[in-house]
Coordinates of C-alpha atoms in Angstrom, one line a residue:
M1 CA 52.1 57.9 -54.0
I2 CA 51.2 55.0 -51.9
T3 CA 52.4 56.7 -48.8
E4 CA 50.3 59.8 -49.6
L5 CA 47.1 57.7 -50.0
G6 CA 47.7 55.9 -46.8
T7 CA 48.1 59.1 -45.0
I8 CA 44.9 60.5 -46.5
V9 CA 42.9 57.3 -45.5
L10 CA 44.2 57.4 -41.9
S11 CA 43.4 61.0 -41.6
D12 CA 39.8 60.6 -42.7
L13 CA 39.1 57.9 -40.1
S14 CA 37.6 58.9 -36.8
D15 CA 38.8 57.7 -33.4
G16 CA 35.9 55.2 -33.0
K17 CA 36.6 53.5 -36.3
M18 CA 40.3 53.2 -35.5
D19 CA 39.4 51.5 -32.2
A20 CA 37.1 49.0 -34.0
M21 CA 39.7 48.2 -36.6
T22 CA 42.3 47.7 -33.9
T23 CA 39.9 45.3 -31.9
E24 CA 39.0 43.4 -35.1
A25 CA 42.7 43.0 -35.8
T26 CA 43.4 41.6 -32.3
V27 CA 40.6 38.9 -32.5
T28 CA 41.9 35.5 -33.6
P29 CA 40.1 33.4 -36.1
A30 CA 39.4 30.7 -33.5
K31 CA 37.7 33.2 -31.2
K32 CA 35.7 34.6 -34.1
R33 CA 34.5 31.1 -35.0
Q34 CA 33.6 30.3 -31.4
A35 CA 31.6 33.6 -31.2
E36 CA 29.7 32.7 -34.3
E37 CA 28.8 29.2 -33.0
M38 CA 27.6 30.6 -29.7
G39 CA 25.3 33.1 -31.3
S40 CA 23.5 35.9 -29.6
E41 CA 22.5 33.8 -26.4
G42 CA 26.1 32.9 -25.7
I43 CA 25.4 29.1 -25.5
T44 CA 27.4 26.6 -27.4
P45 CA 25.7 23.8 -29.4
R46 CA 26.9 21.2 -26.8
E47 CA 25.5 23.1 -23.9
S48 CA 22.2 23.7 -25.8
W49 CA 22.0 19.9 -26.6
S50 CA 22.6 19.0 -22.9
E51 CA 19.9 21.4 -21.7
E52 CA 17.4 20.0 -24.2
R53 CA 18.3 16.5 -23.1
V54 CA 17.7 17.4 -19.4
R55 CA 14.4 19.1 -20.4
R56 CA 13.2 16.1 -22.2
A57 CA 14.3 13.7 -19.4
A58 CA 12.5 15.6 -16.7
K59 CA 9.0 14.6 -17.7
K60 CA 6.2 15.4 -15.3
F61 CA 2.6 14.5 -14.9
R62 CA 0.0 17.0 -16.1
V63 CA -3.5 17.2 -14.6
E64 CA -5.1 17.9 -17.9
W65 CA -4.3 14.3 -18.9
M66 CA -7.2 13.3 -16.6
N67 CA -9.6 14.6 -19.2
E68 CA -8.6 11.9 -21.6
T69 CA -10.7 8.7 -21.6
Y70 CA -7.6 6.5 -21.8
F71 CA -6.3 7.7 -18.4
R72 CA -9.6 8.5 -16.6
D73 CA -10.3 5.0 -15.2
W74 CA -7.0 4.2 -13.5
L75 CA -4.9 7.4 -13.2
R76 CA -5.1 9.9 -10.3
P77 CA -3.0 12.9 -9.3
H78 CA -0.8 12.6 -6.2
P79 CA -2.3 14.5 -3.3
T80 CA 0.9 16.1 -2.1
D81 CA 3.3 16.2 -5.1
E82 CA 1.8 17.5 -8.4
T83 CA 4.7 16.1 -10.4
Y84 CA 3.7 12.5 -9.6
C85 CA 0.6 10.5 -10.4
I86 CA -0.9 7.3 -9.0
C87 CA -2.0 4.2 -10.8
I88 CA -5.0 3.0 -8.7
A89 CA -5.0 -0.4 -10.3
C90 CA -1.3 -1.2 -9.5
D91 CA -1.2 1.1 -6.5
I92 CA 2.2 2.6 -7.5
K93 CA 3.5 6.2 -7.7
L94 CA 4.7 7.3 -11.2
R95 CA 6.7 10.3 -12.4
C96 CA 6.9 10.1 -16.2
G97 CA 5.5 11.5 -19.4
K98 CA 2.5 10.4 -21.4
S99 CA 4.4 7.9 -23.6
E100 CA 5.7 6.1 -20.4
L101 CA 2.2 6.0 -19.0
E102 CA 0.9 4.4 -22.1
K103 CA 3.7 1.9 -21.9
H104 CA 2.8 1.1 -18.3
A105 CA -0.8 0.7 -19.3
S106 CA 0.1 -1.8 -21.9
G107 CA 1.9 -4.0 -19.5
M108 CA 0.6 -7.5 -18.6
K109 CA 0.5 -6.8 -14.8
H110 CA -1.5 -3.6 -15.3
C111 CA -4.0 -5.2 -17.7
R112 CA -4.5 -8.1 -15.3
K113 CA -5.3 -5.8 -12.4
M114 CA -7.6 -3.7 -14.6
D115 CA -9.6 -6.8 -15.4
L116 CA -9.9 -7.6 -11.7
M117 CA -11.1 -4.1 -11.1
K118 CA -13.7 -4.4 -13.8
E119 CA -14.9 -7.8 -12.4
N120 CA -15.2 -6.5 -8.8
P121 CA -15.5 -2.7 -8.9
N122 CA -16.1 -2.6 -5.1
N123 CA -13.0 -4.7 -4.2
R124 CA -10.3 -2.2 -5.0
P125 CA -6.9 -2.3 -3.2
Q126 CA -6.2 0.4 -0.7
L127 CA -4.0 3.2 -2.1
T128 CA -0.9 2.5 0.0
A129 CA 1.3 4.5 -2.5
I130 CA 0.3 7.7 -0.7
L131 CA 0.9 6.4 2.9
P132 CA 3.9 7.6 4.8
E133 CA 6.9 5.4 5.1
G134 CA 8.2 3.9 8.3
S135 CA 5.3 1.7 9.4
L136 CA 6.2 -2.0 9.2
S137 CA 2.6 -3.2 8.9
Q138 CA 1.9 -0.7 6.1
A139 CA 5.0 -1.7 4.3
A140 CA 4.1 -5.4 4.5
E141 CA 0.6 -4.8 3.4
R142 CA 1.9 -2.7 0.5
V143 CA 4.1 -5.6 -0.6
L144 CA 1.2 -8.1 -0.4
C145 CA -1.1 -5.6 -2.1
E146 CA 1.3 -5.1 -5.0
E147 CA 1.9 -8.8 -5.5
N148 CA -1.5 -10.3 -4.7
G149 CA -3.9 -7.4 -5.3
T150 CA -5.7 -8.0 -2.0
F151 CA -5.9 -5.7 1.1
F152 CA -5.6 -7.7 4.3
V153 CA -7.5 -6.4 7.4
T154 CA -6.1 -6.7 10.9
A155 CA -7.5 -9.2 13.3
G156 CA -10.7 -8.1 15.0
E157 CA -11.8 -5.5 12.6
D158 CA -14.6 -7.2 10.6
F159 CA -16.2 -9.2 13.4
D160 CA -17.3 -8.8 17.0
A161 CA -14.7 -10.5 19.2
T162 CA -16.5 -9.6 22.4
A163 CA -19.6 -11.6 21.7
L164 CA -20.3 -14.7 23.7
N165 CA -19.5 -18.0 22.0
S166 CA -17.6 -16.1 19.4
V167 CA -16.6 -19.1 17.4
E168 CA -17.2 -17.1 14.2
A169 CA -14.7 -14.5 15.4
V170 CA -12.0 -17.1 15.8
T171 CA -12.9 -18.6 12.4
A172 CA -12.8 -15.2 10.7
T173 CA -9.4 -14.6 12.3
S174 CA -8.1 -17.9 11.2
T175 CA -9.4 -17.4 7.7
T176 CA -7.7 -13.9 7.5
D177 CA -4.4 -15.3 8.6
A178 CA -4.7 -18.3 6.2
I179 CA -5.2 -15.9 3.3
L180 CA -2.2 -13.9 4.5
S181 CA 0.0 -17.1 4.6
K182 CA -1.1 -17.9 1.0
A183 CA -0.2 -14.4 -0.1
L184 CA 3.2 -14.7 1.6
I185 CA 3.9 -17.9 -0.3
K186 CA 2.8 -16.3 -3.5
L187 CA 5.1 -13.3 -2.7
S188 CA 8.1 -15.6 -2.3
K189 CA 7.5 -16.9 -5.8
Y190 CA 7.7 -13.5 -7.3
L191 CA 10.8 -12.4 -5.4
D192 CA 14.0 -14.3 -5.8
G193 CA 15.6 -12.8 -2.7
K194 CA 18.9 -11.9 -4.4
S195 CA 18.6 -8.1 -4.1
D196 CA 18.5 -6.3 -0.9
A197 CA 15.1 -4.8 -1.7
D198 CA 13.6 -8.3 -2.2
K199 CA 15.1 -9.5 1.1
R200 CA 13.7 -6.5 3.0
K201 CA 10.2 -7.1 1.5
I202 CA 10.2 -10.8 2.4
Q203 CA 11.5 -10.0 5.9
M204 CA 8.8 -7.3 6.4
A205 CA 6.1 -9.7 5.2
E206 CA 7.4 -12.5 7.4
T207 CA 7.5 -10.2 10.4
E208 CA 3.9 -9.1 9.8
H209 CA 2.9 -12.7 9.4
H210 CA 4.4 -13.7 12.7
R211 CA 2.8 -10.8 14.4
R212 CA -0.6 -11.8 13.2
M213 CA 0.0 -15.4 14.2
Q214 CA 0.8 -14.2 17.7
V215 CA -2.4 -12.3 17.8
L216 CA -4.3 -15.3 16.5
N217 CA -2.7 -17.6 19.1
K218 CA -3.6 -15.2 21.9
E219 CA -7.2 -15.0 20.7
L220 CA -7.4 -18.8 20.5
E221 CA -6.0 -19.2 24.0
L222 CA -8.6 -16.7 25.4
R223 CA -11.4 -18.4 23.6
S224 CA -10.3 -21.9 24.7
I225 CA -10.2 -20.7 28.3
E226 CA -13.6 -19.2 28.0
V227 CA -14.9 -22.5 26.5
L228 CA -13.4 -24.5 29.4
I229 CA -14.9 -22.2 32.0
R230 CA -18.4 -22.4 30.3
Q231 CA -18.1 -26.2 30.1
A232 CA -17.2 -26.4 33.8
E233 CA -20.2 -24.2 34.7
L234 CA -22.5 -26.3 32.5
Q235 CA -21.2 -29.5 34.0
K236 CA -21.7 -28.1 37.5
L237 CA -25.3 -27.2 36.7
N238 CA -26.0 -30.6 35.3
N239 CA -24.5 -32.3 38.4
C240 CA -26.7 -30.1 40.7
A241 CA -29.9 -30.8 38.9
P242 CA -30.3 -34.6 39.7
V243 CA -29.3 -34.0 43.3
Q244 CA -32.1 -31.5 43.7
G245 CA -34.5 -34.0 42.1
K246 CA -33.6 -36.7 44.5
H247 CA -34.1 -34.4 47.5
S248 CA -37.6 -33.4 46.2
N249 CA -38.5 -37.1 45.6
S250 CA -37.4 -38.1 49.1
K251 CA -39.4 -35.3 50.7
A252 CA -42.5 -36.3 48.7
S253 CA -42.1 -39.9 49.8
S254 CA -41.7 -39.0 53.4
V255 CA -44.9 -36.9 53.3
R256 CA -46.8 -39.8 51.8
D257 CA -45.5 -42.1 54.5
D258 CA -46.6 -39.7 57.2
I259 CA -50.1 -39.6 55.6
C260 CA -50.3 -43.4 55.5
D261 CA -49.3 -43.7 59.2
D262 CA -52.0 -41.2 60.2
E263 CA -54.6 -43.1 58.4
E264 CA -53.5 -46.4 60.0
E265 CA -53.7 -44.8 63.5
E266 CA -57.3 -43.6 62.7
D267 CA -58.3 -47.1 61.7
V268 CA -57.0 -48.5 64.9
G269 CA -58.9 -46.0 67.0
L270 CA -62.1 -46.9 65.3

């Protein structure tokens, strides 16, 4: 009886159903469980979690954040890379999400520089974060700008060094270099010099300081030579003036003597 029923059931099944039953019989329980875990997309939970983690970690700047009042005063988009933004108060380039930007804005250094910007709106540091790398002077000025919040001009930019008696020019150059030296001392307090980056920053700042000192020394030498030449010319003019006065006095006295002699001769003739 059992054999007859089995024969009837097998005869009623089509070829497609037989193939499906055969395939289902060959699938192991482990493979079936793995297929159920992967789902329709064919991605395991571990792979899905890793992709979500990468997607969360790759946070980028969005231009629409500029419409918010909180970011409007100090945040600017990068001119060449849209995934970065620039903090104009700290002069640094950032690539992070909104929560990281809020954390940066709550830092003590950022708050201090924001206060300086509010006190002096016209005295803002130059945006060196968008300058190309490779220039030693730019790198040194960037270090000084980050640590001291001041942009240092090169010698001869804010004054007329070609003017005569340009003592003001030399004074302005000395003042600029003195400010640079103070910033270099302040920079050495911030950097401990243990890491390679700190050592490179200090070396670049010292190189720029020595370069400006050489420029200052050359300016002072030229100005001192000019002063010596002008002093020699003035002394020569002063020495020539009394001699000319003596010659004029002697000529006048000789003319008076001649007049007196002529008068005496006329008296004798009478």
